[in-house]
Amino acid sequence: MPLSMVNAGEKKNIIKVTGKDETRKFLENLGFVEGSEVTVVSEIAGNLIVNIKESRVAIDRSMANRIMV
């Protein structure tokens, strides 16, 4: 399921990152790589705040839809 469907407070492991090469590279640079653990902190107006690799990152719904957990 995509990261955008995960409830706040849930921890999940990233299975796959989809999209164009440049989008995947951008997400990879933020720490969204296969096997990493991600925790959704909150959702505000469709945008997600997540903890990934000891960092807090905000991503929009379209990016979250490309991250499969």
CHARMM-style PDB file with segment names, atoms N, HN, CA, C and O in Angstrom:
ATOM      1  N   MET     1       0.840  -1.176   0.000  1.00  0.00      PROA
ATOM      2  CA  MET     1       0.000   0.000   0.000  1.00  0.00      PROA
ATOM      3  C   MET     1       0.884   1.239   0.000  1.00  0.00      PROA
ATOM      4  O   MET     1       2.016   1.178   0.480  1.00  0.00      PROA
ATOM      5  N   PRO     2       0.401   2.355  -0.523  1.00  0.00      PROA
ATOM      6  CA  PRO     2       1.212   3.576  -0.539  1.00  0.00      PROA
ATOM      7  C   PRO     2       1.332   4.200   0.852  1.00  0.00      PROA
ATOM      8  O   PRO     2       0.468   4.006   1.707  1.00  0.00      PROA
ATOM      9  N   LEU     3       2.391   4.936   1.061  1.00  0.00      PROA
ATOM     10  HN  LEU     3       3.093   5.095   0.367  1.00  0.00      PROA
ATOM     11  CA  LEU     3       2.642   5.592   2.349  1.00  0.00      PROA
ATOM     12  C   LEU     3       1.510   6.543   2.714  1.00  0.00      PROA
ATOM     13  O   LEU     3       1.243   6.757   3.897  1.00  0.00      PROA
ATOM     14  N   SER     4       0.847   7.110   1.728  1.00  0.00      PROA
ATOM     15  HN  SER     4       1.064   6.936   0.767  1.00  0.00      PROA
ATOM     16  CA  SER     4      -0.236   8.065   1.992  1.00  0.00      PROA
ATOM     17  C   SER     4      -1.420   7.426   2.715  1.00  0.00      PROA
ATOM     18  O   SER     4      -2.254   8.143   3.267  1.00  0.00      PROA
ATOM     19  N   MET     5      -1.514   6.100   2.725  1.00  0.00      PROA
ATOM     20  HN  MET     5      -0.837   5.517   2.277  1.00  0.00      PROA
ATOM     21  CA  MET     5      -2.631   5.412   3.377  1.00  0.00      PROA
ATOM     22  C   MET     5      -2.296   4.959   4.799  1.00  0.00      PROA
ATOM     23  O   MET     5      -3.151   4.392   5.480  1.00  0.00      PROA
ATOM     24  N   VAL     6      -1.071   5.201   5.256  1.00  0.00      PROA
ATOM     25  HN  VAL     6      -0.376   5.661   4.703  1.00  0.00      PROA
ATOM     26  CA  VAL     6      -0.654   4.793   6.593  1.00  0.00      PROA
ATOM     27  C   VAL     6      -1.163   5.807   7.614  1.00  0.00      PROA
ATOM     28  O   VAL     6      -1.090   7.014   7.384  1.00  0.00      PROA
ATOM     29  N   ASN     7      -1.674   5.320   8.736  1.00  0.00      PROA
ATOM     30  HN  ASN     7      -1.732   4.340   8.923  1.00  0.00      PROA
ATOM     31  CA  ASN     7      -2.170   6.197   9.793  1.00  0.00      PROA
ATOM     32  C   ASN     7      -1.022   6.777  10.600  1.00  0.00      PROA
ATOM     33  O   ASN     7       0.060   6.194  10.671  1.00  0.00      PROA
ATOM     34  N   ALA     8      -1.266   7.929  11.207  1.00  0.00      PROA
ATOM     35  HN  ALA     8      -2.144   8.404  11.149  1.00  0.00      PROA
ATOM     36  CA  ALA     8      -0.253   8.585  12.042  1.00  0.00      PROA
ATOM     37  C   ALA     8       0.141   7.660  13.188  1.00  0.00      PROA
ATOM     38  O   ALA     8      -0.712   7.033  13.816  1.00  0.00      PROA
ATOM     39  N   GLY     9       1.430   7.586  13.450  1.00  0.00      PROA
ATOM     40  HN  GLY     9       2.123   8.096  12.940  1.00  0.00      PROA
ATOM     41  CA  GLY     9       1.948   6.761  14.528  1.00  0.00      PROA
ATOM     42  C   GLY     9       2.374   5.373  14.102  1.00  0.00      PROA
ATOM     43  O   GLY     9       3.043   4.677  14.866  1.00  0.00      PROA
ATOM     44  N   GLU    10       2.006   4.951  12.907  1.00  0.00      PROA
ATOM     45  HN  GLU    10       1.463   5.516  12.286  1.00  0.00      PROA
ATOM     46  CA  GLU    10       2.360   3.616  12.426  1.00  0.00      PROA
ATOM     47  C   GLU    10       3.776   3.594  11.856  1.00  0.00      PROA
ATOM     48  O   GLU    10       4.200   4.520  11.163  1.00  0.00      PROA
ATOM     49  N   LYS    11       4.497   2.516  12.164  1.00  0.00      PROA
ATOM     50  HN  LYS    11       4.153   1.764  12.727  1.00  0.00      PROA
ATOM     51  CA  LYS    11       5.827   2.296  11.587  1.00  0.00      PROA
ATOM     52  C   LYS    11       5.704   1.256  10.490  1.00  0.00      PROA
ATOM     53  O   LYS    11       5.062   0.222  10.674  1.00  0.00      PROA
ATOM     54  N   LYS    12       6.307   1.525   9.371  1.00  0.00      PROA
ATOM     55  HN  LYS    12       6.829   2.365   9.222  1.00  0.00      PROA
ATOM     56  CA  LYS    12       6.297   0.603   8.234  1.00  0.00      PROA
ATOM     57  C   LYS    12       7.679   0.575   7.602  1.00  0.00      PROA
ATOM     58  O   LYS    12       8.463   1.513   7.750  1.00  0.00      PROA
ATOM     59  N   ASN    13       7.967  -0.513   6.895  1.00  0.00      PROA
ATOM     60  HN  ASN    13       7.331  -1.274   6.775  1.00  0.00      PROA
ATOM     61  CA  ASN    13       9.203  -0.627   6.118  1.00  0.00      PROA
ATOM     62  C   ASN    13       8.894  -0.340   4.657  1.00  0.00      PROA
ATOM     63  O   ASN    13       7.855  -0.748   4.137  1.00  0.00      PROA
ATOM     64  N   ILE    14       9.799   0.360   4.008  1.00  0.00      PROA
ATOM     65  HN  ILE    14      10.643   0.691   4.430  1.00  0.00      PROA
ATOM     66  CA  ILE    14       9.622   0.698   2.601  1.00  0.00      PROA
ATOM     67  C   ILE    14       9.925  -0.528   1.758  1.00  0.00      PROA
ATOM     68  O   ILE    14      10.984  -1.142   1.887  1.00  0.00      PROA
ATOM     69  N   ILE    15       8.981  -0.876   0.895  1.00  0.00      PROA
ATOM     70  HN  ILE    15       8.120  -0.378   0.790  1.00  0.00      PROA
ATOM     71  CA  ILE    15       9.139  -2.030   0.013  1.00  0.00      PROA
ATOM     72  C   ILE    15       9.691  -1.597  -1.343  1.00  0.00      PROA
ATOM     73  O   ILE    15      10.573  -2.246  -1.905  1.00  0.00      PROA
ATOM     74  N   LYS    16       9.153  -0.482  -1.861  1.00  0.00      PROA
ATOM     75  HN  LYS    16       8.437   0.045  -1.405  1.00  0.00      PROA
ATOM     76  CA  LYS    16       9.520  -0.054  -3.201  1.00  0.00      PROA
ATOM     77  C   LYS    16       9.233   1.434  -3.363  1.00  0.00      PROA
ATOM     78  O   LYS    16       8.290   1.959  -2.771  1.00  0.00      PROA
ATOM     79  N   VAL    17      10.053   2.112  -4.171  1.00  0.00      PROA
ATOM     80  HN  VAL    17      10.819   1.686  -4.652  1.00  0.00      PROA
ATOM     81  CA  VAL    17       9.807   3.509  -4.520  1.00  0.00      PROA
ATOM     82  C   VAL    17       9.608   3.552  -6.027  1.00  0.00      PROA
ATOM     83  O   VAL    17      10.472   3.112  -6.785  1.00  0.00      PROA
ATOM     84  N   THR    18       8.471   4.081  -6.459  1.00  0.00      PROA
ATOM     85  HN  THR    18       7.769   4.438  -5.842  1.00  0.00      PROA
ATOM     86  CA  THR    18       8.133   4.104  -7.883  1.00  0.00      PROA
ATOM     87  C   THR    18       8.243   5.526  -8.421  1.00  0.00      PROA
ATOM     88  O   THR    18       8.484   6.466  -7.664  1.00  0.00      PROA
ATOM     89  N   GLY    19       8.069   5.676  -9.719  1.00  0.00      PROA
ATOM     90  HN  GLY    19       7.874   4.912 -10.335  1.00  0.00      PROA
ATOM     91  CA  GLY    19       8.100   6.990 -10.364  1.00  0.00      PROA
ATOM     92  C   GLY    19       9.256   7.104 -11.336  1.00  0.00      PROA
ATOM     93  O   GLY    19       9.982   6.142 -11.587  1.00  0.00      PROA
ATOM     94  N   LYS    20       9.409   8.303 -11.877  1.00  0.00      PROA
ATOM     95  HN  LYS    20       8.819   9.084 -11.673  1.00  0.00      PROA
ATOM     96  CA  LYS    20      10.503   8.569 -12.813  1.00  0.00      PROA
ATOM     97  C   LYS    20      11.833   8.497 -12.078  1.00  0.00      PROA
ATOM     98  O   LYS    20      11.891   8.590 -10.852  1.00  0.00      PROA
ATOM     99  N   ASP    21      12.902   8.328 -12.854  1.00  0.00      PROA
ATOM    100  HN  ASP    21      12.855   8.252 -13.850  1.00  0.00      PROA
ATOM    101  CA  ASP    21      14.246   8.221 -12.269  1.00  0.00      PROA
ATOM    102  C   ASP    21      14.581   9.418 -11.391  1.00  0.00      PROA
ATOM    103  O   ASP    21      15.129   9.253 -10.302  1.00  0.00      PROA
ATOM    104  N   GLU    22      14.256  10.623 -11.854  1.00  0.00      PROA
ATOM    105  HN  GLU    22      13.810  10.758 -12.739  1.00  0.00      PROA
ATOM    106  CA  GLU    22      14.593  11.824 -11.081  1.00  0.00      PROA
ATOM    107  C   GLU    22      13.799  11.888  -9.778  1.00  0.00      PROA
ATOM    108  O   GLU    22      14.309  12.361  -8.762  1.00  0.00      PROA
ATOM    109  N   THR    23      12.552  11.414  -9.801  1.00  0.00      PROA
ATOM    110  HN  THR    23      12.138  11.029 -10.626  1.00  0.00      PROA
ATOM    111  CA  THR    23      11.732  11.393  -8.587  1.00  0.00      PROA
ATOM    112  C   THR    23      12.271  10.371  -7.600  1.00  0.00      PROA
ATOM    113  O   THR    23      12.374  10.655  -6.406  1.00  0.00      PROA
ATOM    114  N   ARG    24      12.616   9.187  -8.086  1.00  0.00      PROA
ATOM    115  HN  ARG    24      12.533   8.956  -9.055  1.00  0.00      PROA
ATOM    116  CA  ARG    24      13.171   8.149  -7.210  1.00  0.00      PROA
ATOM    117  C   ARG    24      14.489   8.611  -6.596  1.00  0.00      PROA
ATOM    118  O   ARG    24      14.744   8.365  -5.417  1.00  0.00      PROA
ATOM    119  N   LYS    25      15.324   9.276  -7.385  1.00  0.00      PROA
ATOM    120  HN  LYS    25      15.117   9.476  -8.343  1.00  0.00      PROA
ATOM    121  CA  LYS    25      16.611   9.776  -6.894  1.00  0.00      PROA
ATOM    122  C   LYS    25      16.388  10.843  -5.815  1.00  0.00      PROA
ATOM    123  O   LYS    25      17.088  10.853  -4.802  1.00  0.00      PROA
ATOM    124  N   PHE    26      15.430  11.729  -6.025  1.00  0.00      PROA
ATOM    125  HN  PHE    26      14.862  11.720  -6.848  1.00  0.00      PROA
ATOM    126  CA  PHE    26      15.107  12.761  -5.038  1.00  0.00      PROA
ATOM    127  C   PHE    26      14.677  12.131  -3.715  1.00  0.00      PROA
ATOM    128  O   PHE    26      15.155  12.522  -2.651  1.00  0.00      PROA
ATOM    129  N   LEU    27      13.771  11.152  -3.786  1.00  0.00      PROA
ATOM    130  HN  LEU    27      13.383  10.833  -4.651  1.00  0.00      PROA
ATOM    131  CA  LEU    27      13.298  10.484  -2.579  1.00  0.00      PROA
ATOM    132  C   LEU    27      14.424   9.690  -1.914  1.00  0.00      PROA
ATOM    133  O   LEU    27      14.508   9.632  -0.687  1.00  0.00      PROA
ATOM    134  N   GLU    28      15.281   9.084  -2.721  1.00  0.00      PROA
ATOM    135  HN  GLU    28      15.213   9.131  -3.718  1.00  0.00      PROA
ATOM    136  CA  GLU    28      16.425   8.333  -2.187  1.00  0.00      PROA
ATOM    137  C   GLU    28      17.360   9.260  -1.410  1.00  0.00      PROA
ATOM    138  O   GLU    28      17.880   8.880  -0.361  1.00  0.00      PROA
ATOM    139  N   ASN    29      17.571  10.465  -1.918  1.00  0.00      PROA
ATOM    140  HN  ASN    29      17.148  10.773  -2.770  1.00  0.00      PROA
ATOM    141  CA  ASN    29      18.430  11.437  -1.242  1.00  0.00      PROA
ATOM    142  C   ASN    29      17.833  11.886   0.088  1.00  0.00      PROA
ATOM    143  O   ASN    29      18.568  12.284   0.991  1.00  0.00      PROA
ATOM    144  N   LEU    30      16.518  11.826   0.218  1.00  0.00      PROA
ATOM    145  HN  LEU    30      15.920  11.503  -0.516  1.00  0.00      PROA
ATOM    146  CA  LEU    30      15.855  12.163   1.474  1.00  0.00      PROA
ATOM    147  C   LEU    30      15.884  10.999   2.458  1.00  0.00      PROA
ATOM    148  O   LEU    30      15.560  11.169   3.633  1.00  0.00      PROA
ATOM    149  N   GLY    31      16.277   9.805   1.978  1.00  0.00      PROA
ATOM    150  HN  GLY    31      16.540   9.666   1.023  1.00  0.00      PROA
ATOM    151  CA  GLY    31      16.365   8.643   2.853  1.00  0.00      PROA
ATOM    152  C   GLY    31      15.320   7.581   2.584  1.00  0.00      PROA
ATOM    153  O   GLY    31      15.291   6.561   3.272  1.00  0.00      PROA
ATOM    154  N   PHE    32      14.458   7.795   1.597  1.00  0.00      PROA
ATOM    155  HN  PHE    32      14.482   8.623   1.038  1.00  0.00      PROA
ATOM    156  CA  PHE    32      13.411   6.829   1.274  1.00  0.00      PROA
ATOM    157  C   PHE    32      13.975   5.750   0.352  1.00  0.00      PROA
ATOM    158  O   PHE    32      13.826   5.822  -0.868  1.00  0.00      PROA
ATOM    159  N   VAL    33      14.628   4.746   0.952  1.00  0.00      PROA
ATOM    160  HN  VAL    33      14.749   4.688   1.943  1.00  0.00      PROA
ATOM    161  CA  VAL    33      15.194   3.631   0.199  1.00  0.00      PROA
ATOM    162  C   VAL    33      14.561   2.333   0.687  1.00  0.00      PROA
ATOM    163  O   VAL    33      14.065   2.256   1.811  1.00  0.00      PROA
ATOM    164  N   GLU    34      14.583   1.327  -0.157  1.00  0.00      PROA
ATOM    165  HN  GLU    34      14.985   1.389  -1.070  1.00  0.00      PROA
ATOM    166  CA  GLU    34      13.995   0.036   0.184  1.00  0.00      PROA
ATOM    167  C   GLU    34      14.601  -0.504   1.471  1.00  0.00      PROA
ATOM    168  O   GLU    34      15.817  -0.468   1.657  1.00  0.00      PROA
ATOM    169  N   GLY    35      13.745  -1.007   2.358  1.00  0.00      PROA
ATOM    170  HN  GLY    35      12.757  -1.036   2.207  1.00  0.00      PROA
ATOM    171  CA  GLY    35      14.187  -1.588   3.601  1.00  0.00      PROA
ATOM    172  C   GLY    35      14.239  -0.613   4.764  1.00  0.00      PROA
ATOM    173  O   GLY    35      14.352  -1.039   5.914  1.00  0.00      PROA
ATOM    174  N   SER    36      14.158   0.691   4.496  1.00  0.00      PROA
ATOM    175  HN  SER    36      14.067   1.037   3.563  1.00  0.00      PROA
ATOM    176  CA  SER    36      14.190   1.684   5.570  1.00  0.00      PROA
ATOM    177  C   SER    36      12.863   1.701   6.316  1.00  0.00      PROA
ATOM    178  O   SER    36      11.806   1.438   5.743  1.00  0.00      PROA
ATOM    179  N   GLU    37      12.940   2.017   7.615  1.00  0.00      PROA
ATOM    180  HN  GLU    37      13.799   2.231   8.080  1.00  0.00      PROA
ATOM    181  CA  GLU    37      11.728   2.140   8.420  1.00  0.00      PROA
ATOM    182  C   GLU    37      11.267   3.587   8.398  1.00  0.00      PROA
ATOM    183  O   GLU    37      12.067   4.507   8.574  1.00  0.00      PROA
ATOM    184  N   VAL    38       9.973   3.783   8.181  1.00  0.00      PROA
ATOM    185  HN  VAL    38       9.323   3.036   8.038  1.00  0.00      PROA
ATOM    186  CA  VAL    38       9.394   5.115   8.129  1.00  0.00      PROA
ATOM    187  C   VAL    38       8.202   5.168   9.084  1.00  0.00      PROA
ATOM    188  O   VAL    38       7.424   4.217   9.170  1.00  0.00      PROA
ATOM    189  N   THR    39       8.066   6.278   9.795  1.00  0.00      PROA
ATOM    190  HN  THR    39       8.698   7.050   9.725  1.00  0.00      PROA
ATOM    191  CA  THR    39       6.960   6.480  10.719  1.00  0.00      PROA
ATOM    192  C   THR    39       6.219   7.748  10.324  1.00  0.00      PROA
ATOM    193  O   THR    39       6.829   8.806  10.174  1.00  0.00      PROA
ATOM    194  N   VAL    40       4.897   7.643  10.153  1.00  0.00      PROA
ATOM    195  HN  VAL    40       4.401   6.783  10.274  1.00  0.00      PROA
ATOM    196  CA  VAL    40       4.086   8.818   9.851  1.00  0.00      PROA
ATOM    197  C   VAL    40       3.824   9.557  11.160  1.00  0.00      PROA
ATOM    198  O   VAL    40       3.253   8.993  12.093  1.00  0.00      PROA
ATOM    199  N   VAL    41       4.242  10.815  11.226  1.00  0.00      PROA
ATOM    200  HN  VAL    41       4.706  11.273  10.468  1.00  0.00      PROA
ATOM    201  CA  VAL    41       4.039  11.628  12.425  1.00  0.00      PROA
ATOM    202  C   VAL    41       2.658  12.274  12.388  1.00  0.00      PROA
ATOM    203  O   VAL    41       1.903  12.184  13.356  1.00  0.00      PROA
ATOM    204  N   SER    42       2.327  12.929  11.268  1.00  0.00      PROA
ATOM    205  HN  SER    42       2.941  13.002  10.483  1.00  0.00      PROA
ATOM    206  CA  SER    42       1.015  13.564  11.145  1.00  0.00      PROA
ATOM    207  C   SER    42       0.689  13.809   9.678  1.00  0.00      PROA
ATOM    208  O   SER    42       1.542  13.712   8.796  1.00  0.00      PROA
ATOM    209  N   GLU    43      -0.586  14.132   9.456  1.00  0.00      PROA
ATOM    210  HN  GLU    43      -1.279  14.211  10.173  1.00  0.00      PROA
ATOM    211  CA  GLU    43      -1.062  14.461   8.116  1.00  0.00      PROA
ATOM    212  C   GLU    43      -1.820  15.771   8.213  1.00  0.00      PROA
ATOM    213  O   GLU    43      -2.746  15.908   9.013  1.00  0.00      PROA
ATOM    214  N   ILE    44      -1.421  16.733   7.391  1.00  0.00      PROA
ATOM    215  HN  ILE    44      -0.669  16.621   6.742  1.00  0.00      PROA
ATOM    216  CA  ILE    44      -2.076  18.040   7.381  1.00  0.00      PROA
ATOM    217  C   ILE    44      -2.417  18.389   5.942  1.00  0.00      PROA
ATOM    218  O   ILE    44      -1.526  18.566   5.111  1.00  0.00      PROA
ATOM    219  N   ALA    45      -3.704  18.487   5.649  1.00  0.00      PROA
ATOM    220  HN  ALA    45      -4.428  18.343   6.324  1.00  0.00      PROA
ATOM    221  CA  ALA    45      -4.188  18.854   4.312  1.00  0.00      PROA
ATOM    222  C   ALA    45      -3.601  17.961   3.224  1.00  0.00      PROA
ATOM    223  O   ALA    45      -3.273  18.443   2.140  1.00  0.00      PROA
ATOM    224  N   GLY    46      -3.466  16.672   3.500  1.00  0.00      PROA
ATOM    225  HN  GLY    46      -3.732  16.281   4.381  1.00  0.00      PROA
ATOM    226  CA  GLY    46      -2.952  15.731   2.517  1.00  0.00      PROA
ATOM    227  C   GLY    46      -1.451  15.595   2.501  1.00  0.00      PROA
ATOM    228  O   GLY    46      -0.927  14.656   1.902  1.00  0.00      PROA
ATOM    229  N   ASN    47      -0.738  16.509   3.143  1.00  0.00      PROA
ATOM    230  HN  ASN    47      -1.164  17.272   3.630  1.00  0.00      PROA
ATOM    231  CA  ASN    47       0.718  16.435   3.225  1.00  0.00      PROA
ATOM    232  C   ASN    47       1.109  15.632   4.460  1.00  0.00      PROA
ATOM    233  O   ASN    47       0.452  15.719   5.497  1.00  0.00      PROA
ATOM    234  N   LEU    48       2.174  14.856   4.346  1.00  0.00      PROA
ATOM    235  HN  LEU    48       2.708  14.786   3.504  1.00  0.00      PROA
ATOM    236  CA  LEU    48       2.608  13.999   5.445  1.00  0.00      PROA
ATOM    237  C   LEU    48       3.901  14.500   6.060  1.00  0.00      PROA
ATOM    238  O   LEU    48       4.794  14.977   5.359  1.00  0.00      PROA
ATOM    239  N   ILE    49       3.989  14.388   7.366  1.00  0.00      PROA
ATOM    240  HN  ILE    49       3.264  14.000   7.935  1.00  0.00      PROA
ATOM    241  CA  ILE    49       5.244  14.605   8.070  1.00  0.00      PROA
ATOM    242  C   ILE    49       5.661  13.236   8.572  1.00  0.00      PROA
ATOM    243  O   ILE    49       4.913  12.577   9.294  1.00  0.00      PROA
ATOM    244  N   VAL    50       6.864  12.806   8.187  1.00  0.00      PROA
ATOM    245  HN  VAL    50       7.471  13.341   7.600  1.00  0.00      PROA
ATOM    246  CA  VAL    50       7.323  11.460   8.514  1.00  0.00      PROA
ATOM    247  C   VAL    50       8.710  11.506   9.147  1.00  0.00      PROA
ATOM    248  O   VAL    50       9.493  12.424   8.901  1.00  0.00      PROA
ATOM    249  N   ASN    51       8.995  10.502   9.964  1.00  0.00      PROA
ATOM    250  HN  ASN    51       8.359   9.757  10.165  1.00  0.00      PROA
ATOM    251  CA  ASN    51      10.339  10.291  10.491  1.00  0.00      PROA
ATOM    252  C   ASN    51      10.998   9.230   9.637  1.00  0.00      PROA
ATOM    253  O   ASN    51      10.471   8.129   9.478  1.00  0.00      PROA
ATOM    254  N   ILE    52      12.158   9.567   9.088  1.00  0.00      PROA
ATOM    255  HN  ILE    52      12.587  10.462   9.218  1.00  0.00      PROA
ATOM    256  CA  ILE    52      12.917   8.621   8.281  1.00  0.00      PROA
ATOM    257  C   ILE    52      14.397   8.818   8.609  1.00  0.00      PROA
ATOM    258  O   ILE    52      14.921   9.925   8.489  1.00  0.00      PROA
ATOM    259  N   LYS    53      15.060   7.752   9.020  1.00  0.00      PROA
ATOM    260  HN  LYS    53      14.634   6.853   9.118  1.00  0.00      PROA
ATOM    261  CA  LYS    53      16.494   7.799   9.339  1.00  0.00      PROA
ATOM    262  C   LYS    53      16.838   8.949  10.276  1.00  0.00      PROA
ATOM    263  O   LYS    53      17.712   9.762   9.977  1.00  0.00      PROA
ATOM    264  N   GLU    54      16.149   9.012  11.409  1.00  0.00      PROA
ATOM    265  HN  GLU    54      15.440   8.351  11.652  1.00  0.00      PROA
ATOM    266  CA  GLU    54      16.425  10.016  12.451  1.00  0.00      PROA
ATOM    267  C   GLU    54      16.177  11.449  11.995  1.00  0.00      PROA
ATOM    268  O   GLU    54      16.674  12.381  12.626  1.00  0.00      PROA
ATOM    269  N   SER    55      15.419  11.652  10.910  1.00  0.00      PROA
ATOM    270  HN  SER    55      15.015  10.894  10.397  1.00  0.00      PROA
ATOM    271  CA  SER    55      15.088  12.993  10.427  1.00  0.00      PROA
ATOM    272  C   SER    55      13.583  13.102  10.235  1.00  0.00      PROA
ATOM    273  O   SER    55      12.904  12.106   9.981  1.00  0.00      PROA
ATOM    274  N   ARG    56      13.079  14.299  10.356  1.00  0.00      PROA
ATOM    275  HN  ARG    56      13.631  15.107  10.562  1.00  0.00      PROA
ATOM    276  CA  ARG    56      11.664  14.558  10.116  1.00  0.00      PROA
ATOM    277  C   ARG    56      11.554  15.264   8.776  1.00  0.00      PROA
ATOM    278  O   ARG    56      12.192  16.293   8.552  1.00  0.00      PROA
ATOM    279  N   VAL    57      10.736  14.701   7.879  1.00  0.00      PROA
ATOM    280  HN  VAL    57      10.218  13.865   8.061  1.00  0.00      PROA
ATOM    281  CA  VAL    57      10.620  15.205   6.512  1.00  0.00      PROA
ATOM    282  C   VAL    57       9.146  15.406   6.187  1.00  0.00      PROA
ATOM    283  O   VAL    57       8.307  14.595   6.577  1.00  0.00      PROA
ATOM    284  N   ALA    58       8.827  16.488   5.470  1.00  0.00      PROA
ATOM    285  HN  ALA    58       9.509  17.147   5.153  1.00  0.00      PROA
ATOM    286  CA  ALA    58       7.467  16.731   4.992  1.00  0.00      PROA
ATOM    287  C   ALA    58       7.425  16.431   3.495  1.00  0.00      PROA
ATOM    288  O   ALA    58       8.255  16.915   2.726  1.00  0.00      PROA
ATOM    289  N   ILE    59       6.439  15.620   3.098  1.00  0.00      PROA
ATOM    290  HN  ILE    59       5.765  15.226   3.723  1.00  0.00      PROA
ATOM    291  CA  ILE    59       6.262  15.315   1.675  1.00  0.00      PROA
ATOM    292  C   ILE    59       4.787  15.465   1.320  1.00  0.00      PROA
ATOM    293  O   ILE    59       3.913  15.299   2.171  1.00  0.00      PROA
ATOM    294  N   ASP    60       4.521  15.781   0.054  1.00  0.00      PROA
ATOM    295  HN  ASP    60       5.231  15.916  -0.637  1.00  0.00      PROA
ATOM    296  CA  ASP    60       3.127  15.919  -0.356  1.00  0.00      PROA
ATOM    297  C   ASP    60       2.537  14.567  -0.726  1.00  0.00      PROA
ATOM    298  O   ASP    60       3.251  13.570  -0.832  1.00  0.00      PROA
ATOM    299  N   ARG    61       1.235  14.550  -0.919  1.00  0.00      PROA
ATOM    300  HN  ARG    61       0.656  15.360  -0.832  1.00  0.00      PROA
ATOM    301  CA  ARG    61       0.517  13.302  -1.168  1.00  0.00      PROA
ATOM    302  C   ARG    61       1.008  12.607  -2.435  1.00  0.00      PROA
ATOM    303  O   ARG    61       1.085  11.379  -2.462  1.00  0.00      PROA
ATOM    304  N   SER    62       1.341  13.357  -3.484  1.00  0.00      PROA
ATOM    305  HN  SER    62       1.279  14.354  -3.462  1.00  0.00      PROA
ATOM    306  CA  SER    62       1.782  12.724  -4.732  1.00  0.00      PROA
ATOM    307  C   SER    62       3.106  11.973  -4.527  1.00  0.00      PROA
ATOM    308  O   SER    62       3.305  10.901  -5.097  1.00  0.00      PROA
ATOM    309  N   MET    63       3.998  12.530  -3.725  1.00  0.00      PROA
ATOM    310  HN  MET    63       3.836  13.402  -3.262  1.00  0.00      PROA
ATOM    311  CA  MET    63       5.253  11.832  -3.411  1.00  0.00      PROA
ATOM    312  C   MET    63       4.978  10.620  -2.527  1.00  0.00      PROA
ATOM    313  O   MET    63       5.560   9.556  -2.737  1.00  0.00      PROA
ATOM    314  N   ALA    64       4.100  10.773  -1.547  1.00  0.00      PROA
ATOM    315  HN  ALA    64       3.627  11.637  -1.377  1.00  0.00      PROA
ATOM    316  CA  ALA    64       3.773   9.674  -0.636  1.00  0.00      PROA
ATOM    317  C   ALA    64       3.129   8.516  -1.391  1.00  0.00      PROA
ATOM    318  O   ALA    64       3.296   7.360  -1.002  1.00  0.00      PROA
ATOM    319  N   ASN    65       2.399   8.806  -2.460  1.00  0.00      PROA
ATOM    320  HN  ASN    65       2.263   9.745  -2.776  1.00  0.00      PROA
ATOM    321  CA  ASN    65       1.766   7.759  -3.263  1.00  0.00      PROA
ATOM    322  C   ASN    65       2.799   6.920  -4.024  1.00  0.00      PROA
ATOM    323  O   ASN    65       2.489   5.809  -4.453  1.00  0.00      PROA
ATOM    324  N   ARG    66       4.005   7.429  -4.195  1.00  0.00      PROA
ATOM    325  HN  ARG    66       4.257   8.332  -3.847  1.00  0.00      PROA
ATOM    326  CA  ARG    66       5.058   6.705  -4.917  1.00  0.00      PROA
ATOM    327  C   ARG    66       5.867   5.790  -4.008  1.00  0.00      PROA
ATOM    328  O   ARG    66       6.677   4.995  -4.485  1.00  0.00      PROA
ATOM    329  N   ILE    67       5.650   5.899  -2.702  1.00  0.00      PROA
ATOM    330  HN  ILE    67       4.992   6.544  -2.315  1.00  0.00      PROA
ATOM    331  CA  ILE    67       6.410   5.098  -1.733  1.00  0.00      PROA
ATOM    332  C   ILE    67       5.530   3.951  -1.239  1.00  0.00      PROA
ATOM    333  O   ILE    67       4.536   4.180  -0.550  1.00  0.00      PROA
ATOM    334  N   MET    68       5.896   2.721  -1.592  1.00  0.00      PROA
ATOM    335  HN  MET    68       6.703   2.536  -2.152  1.00  0.00      PROA
ATOM    336  CA  MET    68       5.114   1.556  -1.199  1.00  0.00      PROA
ATOM    337  C   MET    68       5.669   0.958   0.101  1.00  0.00      PROA
ATOM    338  O   MET    68       6.873   0.749   0.246  1.00  0.00      PROA
ATOM    339  N   VAL    69       4.759   0.691   1.032  1.00  0.00      PROA
ATOM    340  HN  VAL    69       3.780   0.861   0.914  1.00  0.00      PROA
ATOM    341  CA  VAL    69       5.177   0.125   2.323  1.00  0.00      PROA
ATOM    342  C   VAL    69       4.442  -1.183   2.569  1.00  0.00      PROA
ATOM    343  OT1 VAL    69       4.648  -1.823   3.601  1.00  0.00      PROA
TER     344      VAL     69
END
